[in-house]
Amino acid sequence: GEDVEQSLFLSVREGDSSVINCTYTDSSSTYLYWYKQEPGAGLQLLTYIFSNMDMKQDQRLTVLLNKKDKHLSLRIADTQTGDSAIYFCAESYNNNDMRFGAGTRLTVKP
Amino acid sequence: DGGITQSPKYLFRKEGQNVTLSCEQNLNHDAMYWYRQDPGQGLRLIYYSQIVNDFQKGDIAEGYSVSREKKESFPLTVTSAQKNPTAFYLCASGGGRNYEQYFGPGTRLTVT
């Protein structure tokens, strides 16, 4: 089966940029997503990118997609303590099947 | 105020009992999904439904059952046949052209 892989932990200082990386294996994926999960809560959709795009920016968030290397990244500019959470990368090519990574726990230190 | 609700937030059951988790959405989404989340792992799909009165097994359907009698509702029953039911259960809805899914707040089930 296809896998989505992420590093498990990332720690940054408040005000720095955070970059969370993800690799996926299914070249047929049409959309790639980033979700945020705070403790004890559901997943919040942050952003998504269509597979024919290289980059998408939304306020402090920048998504980069390297389709050749099947590499997706999420950059959070000016990281704040409220950004501390688990971030999930996911891929999908239809409405039946969304594949998630194990999540990256981002810790923001003051 | 549109969204997805799951109830209850915490649920405790004795081993051998069936338990039903509620999921309701008022987003007018056709598709609904149930996932299980275990510590340090991603989400695993239990069941999904693309339309009323139809549903499909996901990757880990054994020991679970669902129904979809209304568009807004997709309850999940965790049966006594589920070997390791203690987990965080997440319901989602979607089915839009971007395939995105929107999640409820989750139900933490503890079986002892």
Short mmCIF file of N, CA and C in Angstrom, two decimals, chain A residues 8 30-31 33 35 37 40-43 45 48 88 92-103, chain B residues 9 33 35 37 40-43 45 48 50 59 88 90 95-105:
data_model
loop_
_atom_site.label_atom_id
_atom_site.label_comp_id
_atom_site.label_asym_id
_atom_site.label_seq_id
_atom_site.Cartn_x
_atom_site.Cartn_y
_atom_site.Cartn_z
N LEU A 8 8.44 12.78 13.40
CA LEU A 8 7.49 12.77 14.51
C LEU A 8 7.52 14.04 15.35
N THR A 30 -4.33 13.34 -6.07
CA THR A 30 -4.77 14.56 -6.73
C THR A 30 -4.64 15.77 -5.82
N TYR A 31 -4.94 15.57 -4.54
CA TYR A 31 -4.87 16.64 -3.56
C TYR A 31 -4.02 16.20 -2.38
N TYR A 33 -3.04 17.57 1.67
CA TYR A 33 -3.66 18.37 2.71
C TYR A 33 -2.74 18.50 3.93
N TYR A 35 -3.46 19.16 8.05
CA TYR A 35 -4.41 19.29 9.13
C TYR A 35 -3.65 19.59 10.42
N GLN A 37 -4.03 19.33 14.71
CA GLN A 37 -4.79 18.75 15.81
C GLN A 37 -4.24 19.24 17.14
N GLY A 40 -6.62 16.61 22.46
CA GLY A 40 -7.98 16.19 22.76
C GLY A 40 -9.03 16.67 21.79
N ALA A 41 -8.62 17.20 20.65
CA ALA A 41 -9.57 17.77 19.69
C ALA A 41 -9.54 17.02 18.37
N GLY A 42 -10.47 17.38 17.50
CA GLY A 42 -10.49 16.82 16.16
C GLY A 42 -9.45 17.49 15.27
N LEU A 43 -9.44 17.10 14.01
CA LEU A 43 -8.49 17.68 13.07
C LEU A 43 -9.10 18.90 12.39
N LEU A 45 -8.75 21.39 9.20
CA LEU A 45 -8.13 21.53 7.89
C LEU A 45 -7.48 22.91 7.79
N TYR A 48 -4.88 23.01 1.58
CA TYR A 48 -4.65 21.88 0.69
C TYR A 48 -4.11 22.41 -0.63
N PHE A 88 -0.79 16.95 10.60
CA PHE A 88 -0.92 15.76 9.76
C PHE A 88 -0.90 16.15 8.29
N SER A 92 -5.05 12.35 -1.16
CA SER A 92 -6.27 11.73 -1.64
C SER A 92 -6.38 11.88 -3.14
N TYR A 93 -6.99 10.90 -3.79
CA TYR A 93 -7.31 11.03 -5.20
C TYR A 93 -8.79 10.77 -5.49
N ASN A 94 -9.57 10.51 -4.42
CA ASN A 94 -11.02 10.38 -4.59
C ASN A 94 -11.70 10.62 -3.26
N ASN A 95 -13.01 10.49 -3.23
CA ASN A 95 -13.74 10.76 -1.99
C ASN A 95 -13.86 9.54 -1.10
N ASN A 96 -13.23 8.44 -1.52
CA ASN A 96 -13.33 7.22 -0.71
C ASN A 96 -12.14 7.00 0.19
N ASP A 97 -11.05 7.66 -0.11
CA ASP A 97 -9.79 7.23 0.48
C ASP A 97 -8.88 8.41 0.74
N MET A 98 -8.65 8.76 1.99
CA MET A 98 -7.65 9.77 2.34
C MET A 98 -6.63 9.09 3.24
N ARG A 99 -5.36 9.25 2.89
CA ARG A 99 -4.28 8.60 3.64
C ARG A 99 -3.54 9.64 4.45
N PHE A 100 -3.33 9.33 5.73
CA PHE A 100 -2.71 10.26 6.65
C PHE A 100 -1.33 9.77 7.08
N GLY A 101 -0.45 10.72 7.31
CA GLY A 101 0.80 10.42 7.99
C GLY A 101 0.55 10.26 9.48
N ALA A 102 1.60 9.90 10.21
CA ALA A 102 1.48 9.68 11.65
C ALA A 102 1.44 10.98 12.45
N GLY A 103 1.73 12.10 11.78
CA GLY A 103 1.67 13.39 12.46
C GLY A 103 3.01 13.84 12.98
N LYS B 9 -18.19 13.24 24.54
CA LYS B 9 -16.76 13.49 24.36
C LYS B 9 -15.94 12.36 24.99
N TYR B 33 -17.43 9.73 7.32
CA TYR B 33 -16.34 8.79 7.57
C TYR B 33 -16.15 8.59 9.07
N TYR B 35 -12.99 7.33 11.66
CA TYR B 35 -11.59 6.98 11.82
C TYR B 35 -11.30 6.62 13.26
N GLN B 37 -8.04 6.73 15.99
CA GLN B 37 -6.71 7.28 16.21
C GLN B 37 -6.14 6.69 17.49
N GLY B 40 0.36 8.28 18.80
CA GLY B 40 1.54 8.22 17.95
C GLY B 40 1.29 7.66 16.57
N GLN B 41 0.03 7.49 16.22
CA GLN B 41 -0.28 6.95 14.90
C GLN B 41 -1.19 7.89 14.14
N GLY B 42 -1.20 7.69 12.85
CA GLY B 42 -2.13 8.45 12.02
C GLY B 42 -3.53 7.91 12.17
N LEU B 43 -4.42 8.40 11.34
CA LEU B 43 -5.80 7.97 11.38
C LEU B 43 -6.00 6.73 10.51
N LEU B 45 -9.00 4.33 8.74
CA LEU B 45 -10.39 4.40 8.31
C LEU B 45 -11.14 3.14 8.72
N TYR B 48 -16.88 4.17 5.73
CA TYR B 48 -17.28 5.41 5.10
C TYR B 48 -18.59 5.20 4.36
N GLN B 50 -20.88 7.16 1.20
CA GLN B 50 -20.96 8.22 0.19
C GLN B 50 -22.39 8.71 -0.01
N ASP B 59 -10.24 0.23 6.27
CA ASP B 59 -9.10 -0.66 6.51
C ASP B 59 -9.25 -1.53 7.75
N PHE B 88 -9.33 6.88 20.40
CA PHE B 88 -9.99 8.16 20.09
C PHE B 88 -10.65 7.99 18.73
N LEU B 90 -12.82 9.51 15.57
CA LEU B 90 -13.08 10.76 14.86
C LEU B 90 -14.04 10.52 13.70
N GLY B 95 -16.81 15.07 0.73
CA GLY B 95 -17.39 14.66 -0.54
C GLY B 95 -17.43 15.76 -1.55
N GLY B 96 -16.74 16.87 -1.24
CA GLY B 96 -16.69 17.97 -2.20
C GLY B 96 -15.71 17.69 -3.32
N ARG B 97 -15.63 18.63 -4.27
CA ARG B 97 -14.79 18.38 -5.45
C ARG B 97 -13.31 18.39 -5.14
N ASN B 98 -12.93 18.93 -3.99
CA ASN B 98 -11.53 18.91 -3.58
C ASN B 98 -11.23 17.74 -2.64
N TYR B 99 -12.20 16.89 -2.42
CA TYR B 99 -12.08 15.69 -1.59
C TYR B 99 -11.73 15.99 -0.13
N GLU B 100 -11.81 17.25 0.29
CA GLU B 100 -11.41 17.56 1.65
C GLU B 100 -12.43 17.00 2.64
N GLN B 101 -11.96 16.73 3.84
CA GLN B 101 -12.83 16.21 4.89
C GLN B 101 -12.75 17.15 6.09
N TYR B 102 -13.87 17.27 6.75
CA TYR B 102 -13.99 18.12 7.94
C TYR B 102 -14.34 17.24 9.12
N PHE B 103 -13.64 17.48 10.21
CA PHE B 103 -13.71 16.57 11.35
C PHE B 103 -14.52 17.11 12.50
N GLY B 104 -15.14 16.17 13.23
CA GLY B 104 -15.76 16.50 14.50
C GLY B 104 -14.74 16.54 15.61
N PRO B 105 -15.17 16.84 16.84
CA PRO B 105 -14.24 16.98 17.96
C PRO B 105 -13.74 15.66 18.54
#
